mmCIF file of C-alpha atoms and ligand atoms in Angstrom:
data_model
loop_
_atom_site.group_PDB
_atom_site.id
_atom_site.type_symbol
_atom_site.label_atom_id
_atom_site.label_comp_id
_atom_site.label_asym_id
_atom_site.label_seq_id
_atom_site.Cartn_x
_atom_site.Cartn_y
_atom_site.Cartn_z
ATOM 1 C CA MET V 517 -32.289 -32.363 47.376
ATOM 2 C CA PRO V 518 -30.222 -34.873 49.237
ATOM 3 C CA GLY V 519 -31.496 -38.532 49.338
ATOM 4 C CA SER V 520 -34.483 -37.806 47.040
ATOM 5 C CA PRO V 521 -34.724 -39.563 43.723
ATOM 6 C CA SER V 522 -37.372 -37.050 42.629
ATOM 7 C CA GLY V 523 -35.434 -33.836 42.508
ATOM 8 C CA SER V 524 -37.156 -30.668 43.417
ATOM 9 C CA VAL V 525 -39.422 -30.563 46.456
ATOM 10 C CA ASP V 526 -41.104 -27.076 46.064
ATOM 11 C CA PRO V 527 -44.822 -27.435 45.445
ATOM 12 C CA LEU V 528 -44.576 -24.094 43.556
ATOM 13 C CA LEU V 529 -42.416 -25.621 40.938
ATOM 14 C CA PRO V 530 -43.591 -28.044 38.344
ATOM 15 C CA HIS V 531 -43.698 -31.761 38.989
ATOM 16 C CA PRO V 532 -40.192 -33.053 39.830
ATOM 17 C CA SER V 533 -39.846 -35.077 36.707
ATOM 18 C CA GLN V 534 -39.955 -31.720 34.803
ATOM 19 C CA GLU V 535 -37.710 -29.953 37.284
ATOM 20 C CA PRO V 536 -34.177 -31.338 37.160
ATOM 21 C CA THR V 537 -32.489 -28.923 39.687
ATOM 22 C CA ILE V 538 -31.346 -30.700 42.916
ATOM 23 C CA ASP V 539 -30.581 -28.441 45.834
ATOM 24 C CA THR V 540 -28.090 -30.395 47.877
ATOM 25 C CA ASP V 541 -27.601 -27.665 50.505
ATOM 26 C CA ARG V 542 -31.152 -28.115 52.005
ATOM 27 C CA PRO V 543 -32.177 -30.813 54.315
ATOM 28 C CA ARG V 544 -34.984 -32.981 52.951
ATOM 29 C CA PRO V 545 -38.322 -31.008 53.771
ATOM 30 C CA ALA V 546 -41.097 -32.984 55.677
ATOM 31 C CA ALA V 547 -44.775 -33.008 55.279
ATOM 32 C CA VAL V 548 -46.967 -33.673 58.338
ATOM 33 C CA ILE V 549 -50.342 -35.318 57.185
ATOM 34 C CA THR V 550 -53.040 -35.921 59.747
ATOM 35 C CA GLY V 551 -55.720 -38.583 58.892
ATOM 36 C CA ALA V 552 -53.197 -40.460 56.948
ATOM 37 C CA SER V 553 -54.541 -44.091 57.461
ATOM 38 C CA ALA V 554 -57.438 -43.636 55.003
ATOM 39 C CA GLY V 555 -59.045 -41.617 52.359
ATOM 40 C CA PHE V 556 -57.628 -38.152 51.399
ATOM 41 C CA GLY V 557 -54.805 -38.382 53.858
ATOM 42 C CA VAL V 558 -53.362 -41.369 52.060
ATOM 43 C CA GLU V 559 -53.469 -39.680 48.622
ATOM 44 C CA PHE V 560 -51.734 -36.486 50.227
ATOM 45 C CA ALA V 561 -49.051 -38.714 51.496
ATOM 46 C CA ARG V 562 -48.513 -40.313 48.101
ATOM 47 C CA ARG V 563 -48.248 -36.892 46.426
ATOM 48 C CA PHE V 564 -45.752 -35.286 48.833
ATOM 49 C CA ALA V 565 -43.648 -38.500 48.769
ATOM 50 C CA ASP V 566 -43.654 -38.292 44.978
ATOM 51 C CA ARG V 567 -42.278 -34.734 45.489
ATOM 52 C CA GLY V 568 -39.507 -35.957 47.705
ATOM 53 C CA TYR V 569 -40.753 -35.012 51.065
ATOM 54 C CA ASP V 570 -40.184 -37.058 54.141
ATOM 55 C CA LEU V 571 -43.483 -37.706 55.756
ATOM 56 C CA VAL V 572 -44.937 -37.798 59.185
ATOM 57 C CA LEU V 573 -48.251 -39.850 59.079
ATOM 58 C CA VAL V 574 -50.708 -39.234 61.875
ATOM 59 C CA ALA V 575 -54.127 -41.076 62.705
ATOM 60 C CA ARG V 576 -55.167 -43.489 65.450
ATOM 61 C CA ARG V 577 -54.801 -46.718 63.330
ATOM 62 C CA ARG V 578 -51.119 -47.629 63.088
ATOM 63 C CA GLU V 579 -51.277 -50.554 60.742
ATOM 64 C CA PRO V 580 -52.477 -48.916 57.502
ATOM 65 C CA MET V 581 -49.917 -46.157 58.111
ATOM 66 C CA ASP V 582 -47.106 -48.686 58.719
ATOM 67 C CA ARG V 583 -47.928 -50.220 55.343
ATOM 68 C CA LEU V 584 -48.204 -46.890 53.639
ATOM 69 C CA ALA V 585 -44.685 -45.797 55.171
ATOM 70 C CA VAL V 586 -43.031 -48.952 53.831
ATOM 71 C CA GLU V 587 -44.628 -48.579 50.410
ATOM 72 C CA LEU V 588 -43.732 -44.857 49.940
ATOM 73 C CA GLY V 589 -40.301 -45.260 51.297
ATOM 74 C CA ALA V 590 -39.463 -48.107 48.774
ATOM 75 C CA ALA V 591 -41.153 -46.252 45.978
ATOM 76 C CA HIS V 592 -39.663 -42.787 46.598
ATOM 77 C CA GLY V 593 -36.528 -43.166 48.602
ATOM 78 C CA ILE V 594 -38.173 -40.895 51.338
ATOM 79 C CA THR V 595 -38.515 -41.631 55.153
ATOM 80 C CA ALA V 596 -42.130 -41.852 56.547
ATOM 81 C CA HIS V 597 -42.500 -41.678 60.238
ATOM 82 C CA VAL V 598 -45.744 -43.059 61.787
ATOM 83 C CA VAL V 599 -47.221 -41.366 64.719
ATOM 84 C CA PRO V 600 -50.302 -43.139 66.033
ATOM 85 C CA LEU V 601 -52.212 -40.424 67.783
ATOM 86 C CA ASP V 602 -55.856 -39.453 68.759
ATOM 87 C CA LEU V 603 -55.976 -35.830 67.868
ATOM 88 C CA ALA V 604 -59.227 -35.369 69.576
ATOM 89 C CA GLN V 605 -57.433 -35.638 72.886
ATOM 90 C CA PRO V 606 -56.483 -32.566 74.863
ATOM 91 C CA ASP V 607 -52.993 -31.299 74.082
ATOM 92 C CA ALA V 608 -52.729 -33.686 71.066
ATOM 93 C CA ALA V 609 -51.222 -30.833 68.920
ATOM 94 C CA ALA V 610 -48.552 -30.124 71.378
ATOM 95 C CA THR V 611 -47.858 -33.870 71.605
ATOM 96 C CA LEU V 612 -47.411 -34.063 67.816
ATOM 97 C CA LEU V 613 -45.169 -31.017 67.674
ATOM 98 C CA GLY V 614 -42.975 -32.600 70.349
ATOM 99 C CA HIS V 615 -42.670 -35.872 68.297
ATOM 100 C CA VAL V 616 -41.783 -33.901 65.150
ATOM 101 C CA ASP V 617 -39.106 -31.976 67.051
ATOM 102 C CA ASP V 618 -37.705 -35.187 68.557
ATOM 103 C CA LEU V 619 -37.403 -36.413 65.046
ATOM 104 C CA GLY V 620 -35.288 -33.457 63.965
ATOM 105 C CA LEU V 621 -37.434 -32.782 60.975
ATOM 106 C CA THR V 622 -37.828 -29.468 59.078
ATOM 107 C CA VAL V 623 -41.526 -29.301 58.427
ATOM 108 C CA HIS V 624 -42.318 -27.504 55.208
ATOM 109 C CA ALA V 625 -45.901 -28.744 54.824
ATOM 110 C CA LEU V 626 -48.788 -29.456 57.094
ATOM 111 C CA VAL V 627 -51.988 -30.973 55.975
ATOM 112 C CA ASN V 628 -54.724 -30.854 58.569
ATOM 113 C CA ASN V 629 -56.968 -33.512 57.048
ATOM 114 C CA ALA V 630 -58.197 -35.627 59.860
ATOM 115 C CA GLY V 631 -61.831 -35.114 60.560
ATOM 116 C CA PHE V 632 -65.299 -36.668 60.822
ATOM 117 C CA GLY V 633 -68.926 -35.853 60.502
ATOM 118 C CA THR V 634 -72.196 -37.199 62.157
ATOM 119 C CA TYR V 635 -75.469 -37.553 60.543
ATOM 120 C CA GLY V 636 -78.686 -36.952 62.565
ATOM 121 C CA ALA V 637 -80.847 -34.351 64.161
ATOM 122 C CA PHE V 638 -78.900 -31.964 66.607
ATOM 123 C CA ALA V 639 -81.504 -32.577 69.395
ATOM 124 C CA GLU V 640 -80.670 -36.222 69.447
ATOM 125 C CA ALA V 641 -77.007 -36.059 68.908
ATOM 126 C CA ASP V 642 -74.665 -37.746 71.458
ATOM 127 C CA PRO V 643 -73.044 -34.898 73.451
ATOM 128 C CA ALA V 644 -69.761 -36.734 73.739
ATOM 129 C CA ARG V 645 -69.552 -37.289 70.064
ATOM 130 C CA ILE V 646 -70.222 -33.608 69.457
ATOM 131 C CA ALA V 647 -67.316 -32.707 71.791
ATOM 132 C CA GLN V 648 -65.021 -35.063 69.891
ATOM 133 C CA GLU V 649 -66.050 -33.807 66.604
ATOM 134 C CA ILE V 650 -65.222 -30.212 67.528
ATOM 135 C CA SER V 651 -61.894 -31.376 69.338
ATOM 136 C CA LEU V 652 -60.781 -32.975 66.131
ATOM 137 C CA ASN V 653 -62.242 -30.708 63.272
ATOM 138 C CA VAL V 654 -61.627 -27.376 65.074
ATOM 139 C CA THR V 655 -59.363 -27.529 68.222
ATOM 140 C CA ALA V 656 -56.698 -29.936 66.797
ATOM 141 C CA LEU V 657 -56.708 -28.192 63.330
ATOM 142 C CA THR V 658 -56.379 -24.718 64.934
ATOM 143 C CA MET V 659 -53.684 -25.606 67.347
ATOM 144 C CA LEU V 660 -51.670 -27.594 64.812
ATOM 145 C CA SER V 661 -51.917 -24.645 62.494
ATOM 146 C CA ARG V 662 -50.777 -22.317 65.114
ATOM 147 C CA LEU V 663 -48.015 -24.371 66.598
ATOM 148 C CA PHE V 664 -46.633 -25.315 63.156
ATOM 149 C CA LEU V 665 -46.911 -21.893 61.685
ATOM 150 C CA PRO V 666 -43.794 -20.265 62.892
ATOM 151 C CA GLY V 667 -41.594 -23.112 61.476
ATOM 152 C CA LEU V 668 -43.637 -23.200 58.224
ATOM 153 C CA LEU V 669 -43.047 -19.455 57.833
ATOM 154 C CA ALA V 670 -39.331 -19.871 58.567
ATOM 155 C CA THR V 671 -38.940 -22.267 55.613
ATOM 156 C CA GLY V 672 -39.813 -19.374 53.214
ATOM 157 C CA ASP V 673 -41.809 -21.679 50.898
ATOM 158 C CA GLY V 674 -44.022 -23.721 53.515
ATOM 159 C CA VAL V 675 -47.540 -25.222 52.795
ATOM 160 C CA LEU V 676 -50.553 -25.226 55.058
ATOM 161 C CA VAL V 677 -53.581 -27.177 53.808
ATOM 162 C CA ASN V 678 -56.676 -27.382 55.932
ATOM 163 C CA VAL V 679 -59.323 -29.619 54.654
ATOM 164 C CA ALA V 680 -62.720 -28.048 54.911
ATOM 165 C CA SER V 681 -65.673 -29.202 52.907
ATOM 166 C CA THR V 682 -68.466 -27.995 50.580
ATOM 167 C CA ALA V 683 -70.511 -28.172 53.823
ATOM 168 C CA ALA V 684 -68.514 -25.009 54.925
ATOM 169 C CA TYR V 685 -70.439 -22.848 52.438
ATOM 170 C CA GLN V 686 -73.993 -23.031 54.058
ATOM 171 C CA PRO V 687 -75.459 -24.449 57.350
ATOM 172 C CA GLY V 688 -76.124 -28.193 57.128
ATOM 173 C CA PRO V 689 -79.333 -29.418 58.543
ATOM 174 C CA TYR V 690 -78.917 -32.982 60.048
ATOM 175 C CA LEU V 691 -75.119 -32.416 59.946
ATOM 176 C CA ALA V 692 -75.320 -29.210 61.840
ATOM 177 C CA VAL V 693 -72.048 -29.650 63.916
ATOM 178 C CA TYR V 694 -70.089 -30.894 61.047
ATOM 179 C CA ALA V 695 -71.036 -28.140 58.690
ATOM 180 C CA ALA V 696 -70.250 -25.646 61.409
ATOM 181 C CA THR V 697 -66.841 -27.002 62.032
ATOM 182 C CA LYS V 698 -66.086 -26.870 58.317
ATOM 183 C CA ALA V 699 -67.394 -23.261 58.056
ATOM 184 C CA TYR V 700 -64.793 -22.610 60.894
ATOM 185 C CA VAL V 701 -62.175 -24.357 59.077
ATOM 186 C CA ARG V 702 -62.768 -22.251 56.006
ATOM 187 C CA SER V 703 -63.001 -18.922 57.933
ATOM 188 C CA LEU V 704 -59.818 -19.512 59.968
ATOM 189 C CA THR V 705 -57.712 -20.661 57.002
ATOM 190 C CA GLU V 706 -58.768 -17.786 54.777
ATOM 191 C CA ALA V 707 -57.976 -15.403 57.571
ATOM 192 C CA VAL V 708 -54.372 -17.101 57.944
ATOM 193 C CA TRP V 709 -54.063 -16.802 54.238
ATOM 194 C CA GLN V 710 -54.424 -12.988 54.397
ATOM 195 C CA GLU V 711 -52.256 -12.543 57.399
ATOM 196 C CA THR V 712 -49.325 -14.461 55.707
ATOM 197 C CA ARG V 713 -49.530 -12.961 52.298
ATOM 198 C CA GLY V 714 -46.026 -12.228 50.836
ATOM 199 C CA THR V 715 -44.215 -14.523 53.237
ATOM 200 C CA GLY V 716 -43.866 -17.309 50.679
ATOM 201 C CA LEU V 717 -46.144 -19.599 52.659
ATOM 202 C CA LYS V 718 -49.002 -21.093 50.739
ATOM 203 C CA VAL V 719 -52.231 -21.479 52.754
ATOM 204 C CA LEU V 720 -55.242 -23.224 51.311
ATOM 205 C CA ALA V 721 -58.626 -24.391 52.445
ATOM 206 C CA LEU V 722 -59.629 -27.275 50.358
ATOM 207 C CA ALA V 723 -63.380 -28.068 49.975
ATOM 208 C CA PRO V 724 -64.021 -31.426 48.730
ATOM 209 C CA GLY V 725 -67.562 -32.436 47.807
ATOM 210 C CA PRO V 726 -68.886 -36.006 48.540
ATOM 211 C CA THR V 727 -65.999 -38.469 47.857
ATOM 212 C CA GLU V 728 -65.888 -42.159 48.340
ATOM 213 C CA THR V 729 -63.760 -42.750 51.450
ATOM 214 C CA GLU V 730 -64.529 -44.155 54.808
ATOM 215 C CA PHE V 731 -66.131 -40.934 55.768
ATOM 216 C CA PHE V 732 -69.757 -41.809 55.271
ATOM 217 C CA GLU V 733 -69.318 -45.094 57.241
ATOM 218 C CA ALA V 734 -67.863 -43.034 60.118
ATOM 219 C CA ALA V 735 -70.637 -40.483 59.784
ATOM 220 C CA GLY V 736 -73.288 -43.130 60.188
ATOM 221 C CA SER V 737 -75.202 -42.445 56.900
ATOM 222 C CA GLU V 738 -74.897 -41.864 53.235
ATOM 223 C CA LYS V 739 -77.761 -39.265 53.412
ATOM 224 C CA PHE V 740 -75.597 -36.281 52.973
ATOM 225 C CA LYS V 741 -73.690 -37.629 49.917
ATOM 226 C CA VAL V 742 -75.015 -34.653 48.154
ATOM 227 C CA GLY V 743 -73.366 -32.893 45.180
ATOM 228 C CA GLN V 744 -70.949 -33.819 42.472
ATOM 229 C CA MET V 745 -68.891 -36.910 43.374
ATOM 230 C CA LEU V 746 -65.237 -36.750 42.536
ATOM 231 C CA SER V 747 -62.522 -39.402 43.108
ATOM 232 C CA VAL V 748 -60.004 -39.035 45.870
ATOM 233 C CA PRO V 749 -57.092 -38.369 43.335
ATOM 234 C CA ALA V 750 -59.273 -35.743 41.530
ATOM 235 C CA VAL V 751 -59.895 -33.895 44.749
ATOM 236 C CA VAL V 752 -56.215 -33.987 45.773
ATOM 237 C CA ASP V 753 -55.365 -32.956 42.157
ATOM 238 C CA VAL V 754 -57.414 -29.762 42.766
ATOM 239 C CA ALA V 755 -55.507 -29.033 45.719
ATOM 240 C CA PHE V 756 -52.118 -29.309 44.133
ATOM 241 C CA ARG V 757 -53.147 -27.332 41.103
ATOM 242 C CA ALA V 758 -53.982 -24.552 43.464
ATOM 243 C CA LEU V 759 -50.776 -24.907 45.474
ATOM 244 C CA ASP V 760 -48.835 -24.962 42.235
ATOM 245 C CA ARG V 761 -50.193 -21.588 41.272
ATOM 246 C CA ARG V 762 -47.962 -18.579 41.866
ATOM 247 C CA ASP V 763 -50.955 -16.863 43.658
ATOM 248 C CA THR V 764 -52.517 -19.760 45.566
ATOM 249 C CA PRO V 765 -56.273 -18.833 46.413
ATOM 250 C CA PRO V 766 -57.447 -18.928 49.900
ATOM 251 C CA SER V 767 -59.779 -21.679 49.359
ATOM 252 C CA VAL V 768 -60.685 -24.011 46.471
ATOM 253 C CA VAL V 769 -63.879 -26.228 45.931
ATOM 254 C CA ALA V 770 -63.463 -29.421 44.307
ATOM 255 C CA GLY V 771 -65.722 -29.974 41.188
ATOM 256 C CA HIS V 772 -67.164 -27.450 38.954
ATOM 257 C CA ARG V 773 -70.784 -28.084 39.834
ATOM 258 C CA ASN V 774 -69.755 -28.077 43.592
ATOM 259 C CA LYS V 775 -68.203 -24.676 42.974
ATOM 260 C CA VAL V 776 -71.470 -23.252 41.489
ATOM 261 C CA THR V 777 -73.486 -24.547 44.380
ATOM 262 C CA ALA V 778 -71.085 -23.072 46.847
ATOM 263 C CA VAL V 779 -71.036 -19.672 45.149
ATOM 264 C CA ALA V 780 -74.963 -19.787 44.719
ATOM 265 C CA ALA V 781 -75.296 -20.500 48.505
ATOM 266 C CA GLY V 782 -73.406 -17.155 49.194
ATOM 267 C CA PHE V 783 -76.107 -14.974 47.574
ATOM 268 C CA LEU V 784 -79.269 -16.854 47.691
ATOM 269 C CA PRO V 785 -81.747 -16.178 50.539
ATOM 270 C CA ARG V 786 -80.694 -18.141 53.686
ATOM 271 C CA ARG V 787 -84.268 -19.517 54.238
ATOM 272 C CA LEU V 788 -84.016 -20.924 50.506
ATOM 273 C CA THR V 789 -80.634 -22.585 50.903
ATOM 274 C CA LEU V 790 -81.615 -23.977 54.384
ATOM 275 C CA ALA V 791 -84.848 -25.493 52.780
ATOM 276 C CA VAL V 792 -83.091 -26.949 49.959
ATOM 277 C CA ALA V 793 -80.340 -28.403 52.115
ATOM 278 C CA GLY V 794 -82.875 -29.754 54.542
ATOM 279 C CA ARG V 795 -84.873 -31.382 51.856
ATOM 280 C CA LEU V 796 -81.728 -33.026 50.424
ATOM 281 C CA THR V 797 -80.323 -34.373 53.728
ATOM 282 C CA GLY V 798 -83.406 -34.641 55.780
ATOM 283 C CA GLU V 799 -84.372 -37.688 57.632
HETATM 284 N N1 NAP Z 1410 -65.131 -38.022 51.954
HETATM 285 C C1 NAP Z 1410 -65.880 -36.857 51.746
HETATM 286 O O1 NAP Z 1410 -67.026 -36.956 51.181
HETATM 287 C C2 NAP Z 1410 -65.434 -35.566 52.298
HETATM 288 C C3 NAP Z 1410 -66.107 -34.425 51.819
HETATM 289 C C4 NAP Z 1410 -65.580 -33.184 52.299
HETATM 290 C C5 NAP Z 1410 -64.701 -32.982 53.300
HETATM 291 N N2 NAP Z 1410 -64.149 -34.229 53.873
HETATM 292 C C6 NAP Z 1410 -63.094 -34.126 54.790
HETATM 293 O O2 NAP Z 1410 -61.852 -34.806 54.484
HETATM 294 C C7 NAP Z 1410 -61.128 -35.110 55.549
HETATM 295 C C8 NAP Z 1410 -60.636 -36.579 55.416
HETATM 296 O O3 NAP Z 1410 -61.791 -37.393 55.365
HETATM 297 P P1 NAP Z 1410 -61.851 -38.610 54.358
HETATM 298 O O4 NAP Z 1410 -62.991 -38.449 53.512
HETATM 299 O O5 NAP Z 1410 -60.555 -39.097 53.873
HETATM 300 O O6 NAP Z 1410 -62.424 -39.790 55.582
HETATM 301 P P2 NAP Z 1410 -61.875 -41.050 56.104
HETATM 302 O O7 NAP Z 1410 -61.623 -42.023 55.023
HETATM 303 O O8 NAP Z 1410 -62.824 -41.504 57.102
HETATM 304 O O9 NAP Z 1410 -60.423 -40.544 56.813
HETATM 305 C C9 NAP Z 1410 -60.496 -39.792 57.926
HETATM 306 C C10 NAP Z 1410 -59.078 -39.784 58.542
HETATM 307 O O10 NAP Z 1410 -59.130 -39.102 59.718
HETATM 308 C C11 NAP Z 1410 -58.467 -39.997 60.880
HETATM 309 N N3 NAP Z 1410 -58.990 -39.582 62.101
HETATM 310 C C12 NAP Z 1410 -60.370 -39.775 62.597
HETATM 311 N N4 NAP Z 1410 -60.465 -39.500 63.644
HETATM 312 C C13 NAP Z 1410 -59.150 -39.146 64.217
HETATM 313 C C14 NAP Z 1410 -58.650 -38.819 65.579
HETATM 314 N N5 NAP Z 1410 -59.408 -38.728 66.635
HETATM 315 N N6 NAP Z 1410 -57.355 -38.662 65.655
HETATM 316 C C15 NAP Z 1410 -56.657 -38.745 64.462
HETATM 317 N N7 NAP Z 1410 -56.960 -39.066 63.300
HETATM 318 C C16 NAP Z 1410 -58.324 -39.256 63.192
HETATM 319 C C17 NAP Z 1410 -58.862 -41.361 60.270
HETATM 320 O O11 NAP Z 1410 -57.854 -42.231 60.874
HETATM 321 P P3 NAP Z 1410 -58.135 -43.217 62.073
HETATM 322 O O12 NAP Z 1410 -59.513 -43.761 62.095
HETATM 323 O O13 NAP Z 1410 -57.061 -44.237 61.981
HETATM 324 O O14 NAP Z 1410 -57.760 -42.389 63.358
HETATM 325 C C18 NAP Z 1410 -58.585 -41.237 58.875
HETATM 326 O O15 NAP Z 1410 -57.275 -41.331 58.617
HETATM 327 C C19 NAP Z 1410 -61.911 -34.914 56.703
HETATM 328 O O16 NAP Z 1410 -61.634 -33.623 57.402
HETATM 329 C C20 NAP Z 1410 -63.388 -34.729 56.145
HETATM 330 O O17 NAP Z 1410 -64.285 -33.975 56.920
HETATM 331 C C21 NAP Z 1410 -64.524 -35.426 53.331
#
């Protein structure tokens, strides 16, 4: 691949260090990563840079993304573009697509990672914050998936990762809106996985359990830090292991114990899962 010190760029293939083939005819692929100023987004950026992708880093805070762009450009010889953008704003997805088109990039990977949660009783939740949470976790993710999908399909080996949560696997008392948005993310992504089978596109809903990032601070509580804790790199490893499989699954839960809980929630009586969840996260 031109300009890449790392060789292959295909996430299907083994890590570039084990894959010496360089395809000089292909323009360097780009990965668009939302929520790239902190947490999982930073780690996704590191992994795609390591695989020789140019990057488009998107979040509201410019400064941490500028630093990351400089660091990854120097370390991997890639170009990282920084797009400071509030994705909860109307038409944010179209705005981002416009930026990417202006940059003349061929987007091979989209990671819809930006998202936030809110702790507290639904009856007392701030309506404006609910609207923002849905705009970011649901609307922006949906519209970005839709707007980038034709381009991803055209590459023949594209990647779409939507970050859900273990909260997608059962309703979440005291994080009712958040859990509902993540159930939506999982459902949408799995449907798109099925619709695009056989196209070469890899579609994955990643469901992390509680992970030490800025997430709980943004959510206003550590109360729903419930489940098996993994590190950020360990969670992103889970995503790349799934993407590197020939038959990428529609979704993957990070952490064996989290997986067991998610599966159990699917067949236990709803009253029981709700009672347990309510007790664990209750005020
Ligand atoms: N950490 C966990 O325990 C956990 C568990 C399951 C799922 N998740 C999911 O993982 C994803 C990433 O979260 P994280 O844990 O890495 O949390 P984080 O450290 O708080 O990162 C969230 C990222 O989203 C960005 N963001 C927030 N609001 C935005 C907006 N309106 N427009 C654009 N970007 C915005 C933030 O950047 P700016 O503030 O600069 O905009 C930041 O880069 C989320 O979808 C979250 O729901 C997290």
